[in-house]
Amino acid sequence: MNDGPTETPGTSAPGTSAPATPAPATSAPATEALMWEARAVAGRGAELLAWVRSERLDPAPARRETFTASPDRVLVITWWPAGTRPVDLPDPAPELLHRPVHRWRFTQEPDEE
């Protein structure tokens, strides 16, 4: 049995300042991010934000963030791990919207070294 130090990929050898050995590349399925953006009728941005906050997605995303911007815009970004089926936010009532909702779907790409 060998009780000596071992090197794990992606770490330095114990007690050294040697550069880390790169971890093996994986072809893990990618995360998807959905962006949903709407512009409310003038002066109704707070109402649109309240509507967005009340909308629950089933299943829930791994992460969800909400942003606002002038004039009366709301942006929601959701992150969906591989293997899950992303769920879009629906459209709010037409009388709340200045224009139709915009939607974008992105797939995560690995960073190039």
JSON list of C-alpha atoms in Angstrom, two decimals:
[
{"chain": "A", "resi": 1, "resn": "MET", "atom": "CA", "xyz": [0.00, 0.00, 0.00]},
{"chain": "A", "resi": 2, "resn": "ASN", "atom": "CA", "xyz": [1.33, 3.45, -0.90]},
{"chain": "A", "resi": 3, "resn": "ASP", "atom": "CA", "xyz": [0.75, 6.04, 1.83]},
{"chain": "A", "resi": 4, "resn": "GLY", "atom": "CA", "xyz": [2.76, 8.72, 0.03]},
{"chain": "A", "resi": 5, "resn": "PRO", "atom": "CA", "xyz": [1.33, 11.95, -1.33]},
{"chain": "A", "resi": 6, "resn": "THR", "atom": "CA", "xyz": [-0.71, 11.72, -4.48]},
{"chain": "A", "resi": 7, "resn": "GLU", "atom": "CA", "xyz": [-1.53, 14.43, -6.95]},
{"chain": "A", "resi": 8, "resn": "THR", "atom": "CA", "xyz": [-5.13, 15.11, -7.87]},
{"chain": "A", "resi": 9, "resn": "PRO", "atom": "CA", "xyz": [-5.72, 16.62, -11.32]},
{"chain": "A", "resi": 10, "resn": "GLY", "atom": "CA", "xyz": [-6.21, 20.37, -11.01]},
{"chain": "A", "resi": 11, "resn": "THR", "atom": "CA", "xyz": [-4.07, 20.70, -7.84]},
{"chain": "A", "resi": 12, "resn": "SER", "atom": "CA", "xyz": [-0.42, 21.29, -7.01]},
{"chain": "A", "resi": 13, "resn": "ALA", "atom": "CA", "xyz": [1.70, 18.54, -5.50]},
{"chain": "A", "resi": 14, "resn": "PRO", "atom": "CA", "xyz": [1.64, 18.79, -1.68]},
{"chain": "A", "resi": 15, "resn": "GLY", "atom": "CA", "xyz": [4.36, 21.02, -0.26]},
{"chain": "A", "resi": 16, "resn": "THR", "atom": "CA", "xyz": [5.33, 22.47, -3.65]},
{"chain": "A", "resi": 17, "resn": "SER", "atom": "CA", "xyz": [4.56, 25.53, -5.65]},
{"chain": "A", "resi": 18, "resn": "ALA", "atom": "CA", "xyz": [4.50, 23.54, -8.87]},
{"chain": "A", "resi": 19, "resn": "PRO", "atom": "CA", "xyz": [1.90, 24.63, -11.37]},
{"chain": "A", "resi": 20, "resn": "ALA", "atom": "CA", "xyz": [-1.40, 22.84, -11.15]},
{"chain": "A", "resi": 21, "resn": "THR", "atom": "CA", "xyz": [-1.99, 19.90, -13.42]},
{"chain": "A", "resi": 22, "resn": "PRO", "atom": "CA", "xyz": [-4.99, 20.74, -15.59]},
{"chain": "A", "resi": 23, "resn": "ALA", "atom": "CA", "xyz": [-8.13, 18.81, -14.75]},
{"chain": "A", "resi": 24, "resn": "PRO", "atom": "CA", "xyz": [-9.24, 16.47, -17.50]},
{"chain": "A", "resi": 25, "resn": "ALA", "atom": "CA", "xyz": [-11.60, 17.98, -20.04]},
{"chain": "A", "resi": 26, "resn": "THR", "atom": "CA", "xyz": [-15.19, 16.92, -19.77]},
{"chain": "A", "resi": 27, "resn": "SER", "atom": "CA", "xyz": [-18.01, 17.15, -22.21]},
{"chain": "A", "resi": 28, "resn": "ALA", "atom": "CA", "xyz": [-20.66, 17.83, -19.61]},
{"chain": "A", "resi": 29, "resn": "PRO", "atom": "CA", "xyz": [-23.98, 19.01, -20.99]},
{"chain": "A", "resi": 30, "resn": "ALA", "atom": "CA", "xyz": [-24.30, 22.78, -21.01]},
{"chain": "A", "resi": 31, "resn": "THR", "atom": "CA", "xyz": [-26.44, 25.05, -18.91]},
{"chain": "A", "resi": 32, "resn": "GLU", "atom": "CA", "xyz": [-29.12, 27.06, -20.69]},
{"chain": "A", "resi": 33, "resn": "ALA", "atom": "CA", "xyz": [-29.98, 30.64, -19.78]},
{"chain": "A", "resi": 34, "resn": "LEU", "atom": "CA", "xyz": [-33.28, 32.20, -20.74]},
{"chain": "A", "resi": 35, "resn": "MET", "atom": "CA", "xyz": [-33.72, 35.95, -20.91]},
{"chain": "A", "resi": 36, "resn": "TRP", "atom": "CA", "xyz": [-37.19, 37.50, -20.77]},
{"chain": "A", "resi": 37, "resn": "GLU", "atom": "CA", "xyz": [-37.56, 41.27, -21.22]},
{"chain": "A", "resi": 38, "resn": "ALA", "atom": "CA", "xyz": [-40.68, 43.41, -21.31]},
{"chain": "A", "resi": 39, "resn": "ARG", "atom": "CA", "xyz": [-41.47, 47.10, -21.37]},
{"chain": "A", "resi": 40, "resn": "ALA", "atom": "CA", "xyz": [-44.56, 48.23, -19.53]},
{"chain": "A", "resi": 41, "resn": "VAL", "atom": "CA", "xyz": [-46.94, 50.95, -20.60]},
{"chain": "A", "resi": 42, "resn": "ALA", "atom": "CA", "xyz": [-45.59, 54.31, -19.34]},
{"chain": "A", "resi": 43, "resn": "GLY", "atom": "CA", "xyz": [-45.79, 54.55, -15.56]},
{"chain": "A", "resi": 44, "resn": "ARG", "atom": "CA", "xyz": [-46.68, 50.86, -15.02]},
{"chain": "A", "resi": 45, "resn": "GLY", "atom": "CA", "xyz": [-43.16, 49.47, -14.53]},
{"chain": "A", "resi": 46, "resn": "ALA", "atom": "CA", "xyz": [-43.77, 48.75, -10.83]},
{"chain": "A", "resi": 47, "resn": "GLU", "atom": "CA", "xyz": [-46.91, 46.80, -11.74]},
{"chain": "A", "resi": 48, "resn": "LEU", "atom": "CA", "xyz": [-45.00, 44.77, -14.33]},
{"chain": "A", "resi": 49, "resn": "LEU", "atom": "CA", "xyz": [-42.27, 44.06, -11.77]},
{"chain": "A", "resi": 50, "resn": "ALA", "atom": "CA", "xyz": [-44.87, 42.90, -9.22]},
{"chain": "A", "resi": 51, "resn": "TRP", "atom": "CA", "xyz": [-46.44, 40.63, -11.85]},
{"chain": "A", "resi": 52, "resn": "VAL", "atom": "CA", "xyz": [-43.02, 39.09, -12.74]},
{"chain": "A", "resi": 53, "resn": "ARG", "atom": "CA", "xyz": [-42.25, 38.47, -9.05]},
{"chain": "A", "resi": 54, "resn": "SER", "atom": "CA", "xyz": [-45.58, 36.71, -8.59]},
{"chain": "A", "resi": 55, "resn": "GLU", "atom": "CA", "xyz": [-45.00, 34.29, -11.49]},
{"chain": "A", "resi": 56, "resn": "ARG", "atom": "CA", "xyz": [-43.64, 30.95, -10.32]},
{"chain": "A", "resi": 57, "resn": "LEU", "atom": "CA", "xyz": [-42.01, 28.51, -12.71]},
{"chain": "A", "resi": 58, "resn": "ASP", "atom": "CA", "xyz": [-42.55, 24.76, -12.35]},
{"chain": "A", "resi": 59, "resn": "PRO", "atom": "CA", "xyz": [-40.04, 23.32, -12.18]},
{"chain": "A", "resi": 60, "resn": "ALA", "atom": "CA", "xyz": [-38.07, 26.17, -10.66]},
{"chain": "A", "resi": 61, "resn": "PRO", "atom": "CA", "xyz": [-34.81, 27.17, -12.37]},
{"chain": "A", "resi": 62, "resn": "ALA", "atom": "CA", "xyz": [-31.45, 26.64, -10.68]},
{"chain": "A", "resi": 63, "resn": "ARG", "atom": "CA", "xyz": [-31.12, 30.43, -10.53]},
{"chain": "A", "resi": 64, "resn": "ARG", "atom": "CA", "xyz": [-33.38, 33.38, -11.30]},
{"chain": "A", "resi": 65, "resn": "GLU", "atom": "CA", "xyz": [-32.51, 37.08, -11.28]},
{"chain": "A", "resi": 66, "resn": "THR", "atom": "CA", "xyz": [-34.70, 40.09, -11.98]},
{"chain": "A", "resi": 67, "resn": "PHE", "atom": "CA", "xyz": [-33.51, 43.52, -13.17]},
{"chain": "A", "resi": 68, "resn": "THR", "atom": "CA", "xyz": [-35.21, 46.81, -13.98]},
{"chain": "A", "resi": 69, "resn": "ALA", "atom": "CA", "xyz": [-34.26, 49.73, -16.23]},
{"chain": "A", "resi": 70, "resn": "SER", "atom": "CA", "xyz": [-35.78, 52.96, -17.46]},
{"chain": "A", "resi": 71, "resn": "PRO", "atom": "CA", "xyz": [-38.26, 53.40, -18.95]},
{"chain": "A", "resi": 72, "resn": "ASP", "atom": "CA", "xyz": [-40.45, 50.81, -17.23]},
{"chain": "A", "resi": 73, "resn": "ARG", "atom": "CA", "xyz": [-38.46, 47.73, -18.33]},
{"chain": "A", "resi": 74, "resn": "VAL", "atom": "CA", "xyz": [-38.11, 44.41, -16.52]},
{"chain": "A", "resi": 75, "resn": "LEU", "atom": "CA", "xyz": [-35.55, 41.72, -17.37]},
{"chain": "A", "resi": 76, "resn": "VAL", "atom": "CA", "xyz": [-35.57, 38.19, -15.94]},
{"chain": "A", "resi": 77, "resn": "ILE", "atom": "CA", "xyz": [-32.70, 35.74, -16.48]},
{"chain": "A", "resi": 78, "resn": "THR", "atom": "CA", "xyz": [-33.13, 32.11, -15.50]},
{"chain": "A", "resi": 79, "resn": "TRP", "atom": "CA", "xyz": [-30.47, 29.37, -15.49]},
{"chain": "A", "resi": 80, "resn": "TRP", "atom": "CA", "xyz": [-31.38, 25.77, -16.24]},
{"chain": "A", "resi": 81, "resn": "PRO", "atom": "CA", "xyz": [-28.97, 22.89, -15.67]},
{"chain": "A", "resi": 82, "resn": "ALA", "atom": "CA", "xyz": [-28.46, 20.32, -18.37]},
{"chain": "A", "resi": 83, "resn": "GLY", "atom": "CA", "xyz": [-31.11, 17.67, -18.42]},
{"chain": "A", "resi": 84, "resn": "THR", "atom": "CA", "xyz": [-33.91, 19.98, -17.29]},
{"chain": "A", "resi": 85, "resn": "ARG", "atom": "CA", "xyz": [-36.51, 21.40, -19.62]},
{"chain": "A", "resi": 86, "resn": "PRO", "atom": "CA", "xyz": [-36.41, 25.22, -19.39]},
{"chain": "A", "resi": 87, "resn": "VAL", "atom": "CA", "xyz": [-39.74, 26.91, -18.71]},
{"chain": "A", "resi": 88, "resn": "ASP", "atom": "CA", "xyz": [-40.49, 30.36, -20.16]},
{"chain": "A", "resi": 89, "resn": "LEU", "atom": "CA", "xyz": [-42.25, 33.09, -18.25]},
{"chain": "A", "resi": 90, "resn": "PRO", "atom": "CA", "xyz": [-45.63, 33.71, -19.86]},
{"chain": "A", "resi": 91, "resn": "ASP", "atom": "CA", "xyz": [-46.74, 37.03, -21.31]},
{"chain": "A", "resi": 92, "resn": "PRO", "atom": "CA", "xyz": [-48.43, 39.44, -18.92]},
{"chain": "A", "resi": 93, "resn": "ALA", "atom": "CA", "xyz": [-51.81, 40.94, -19.76]},
{"chain": "A", "resi": 94, "resn": "PRO", "atom": "CA", "xyz": [-51.57, 42.88, -23.06]},
{"chain": "A", "resi": 95, "resn": "GLU", "atom": "CA", "xyz": [-52.84, 46.11, -21.47]},
{"chain": "A", "resi": 96, "resn": "LEU", "atom": "CA", "xyz": [-49.73, 46.13, -19.24]},
{"chain": "A", "resi": 97, "resn": "LEU", "atom": "CA", "xyz": [-47.29, 46.02, -22.18]},
{"chain": "A", "resi": 98, "resn": "HIS", "atom": "CA", "xyz": [-45.89, 48.85, -24.29]},
{"chain": "A", "resi": 99, "resn": "ARG", "atom": "CA", "xyz": [-44.72, 46.25, -26.85]},
{"chain": "A", "resi": 100, "resn": "PRO", "atom": "CA", "xyz": [-44.48, 42.45, -27.10]},
{"chain": "A", "resi": 101, "resn": "VAL", "atom": "CA", "xyz": [-42.17, 40.54, -24.74]},
{"chain": "A", "resi": 102, "resn": "HIS", "atom": "CA", "xyz": [-38.68, 39.76, -26.06]},
{"chain": "A", "resi": 103, "resn": "ARG", "atom": "CA", "xyz": [-37.13, 36.36, -25.34]},
{"chain": "A", "resi": 104, "resn": "TRP", "atom": "CA", "xyz": [-33.64, 34.96, -25.91]},
{"chain": "A", "resi": 105, "resn": "ARG", "atom": "CA", "xyz": [-32.25, 31.49, -25.22]},
{"chain": "A", "resi": 106, "resn": "PHE", "atom": "CA", "xyz": [-28.52, 30.97, -24.67]},
{"chain": "A", "resi": 107, "resn": "THR", "atom": "CA", "xyz": [-26.42, 27.83, -24.23]},
{"chain": "A", "resi": 108, "resn": "GLN", "atom": "CA", "xyz": [-23.31, 27.96, -22.06]},
{"chain": "A", "resi": 109, "resn": "GLU", "atom": "CA", "xyz": [-20.04, 27.47, -23.92]},
{"chain": "A", "resi": 110, "resn": "PRO", "atom": "CA", "xyz": [-16.77, 26.44, -22.29]},
{"chain": "A", "resi": 111, "resn": "ASP", "atom": "CA", "xyz": [-14.15, 29.15, -21.90]},
{"chain": "A", "resi": 112, "resn": "GLU", "atom": "CA", "xyz": [-11.19, 28.71, -24.22]},
{"chain": "A", "resi": 113, "resn": "GLU", "atom": "CA", "xyz": [-7.81, 28.71, -22.58]}
]
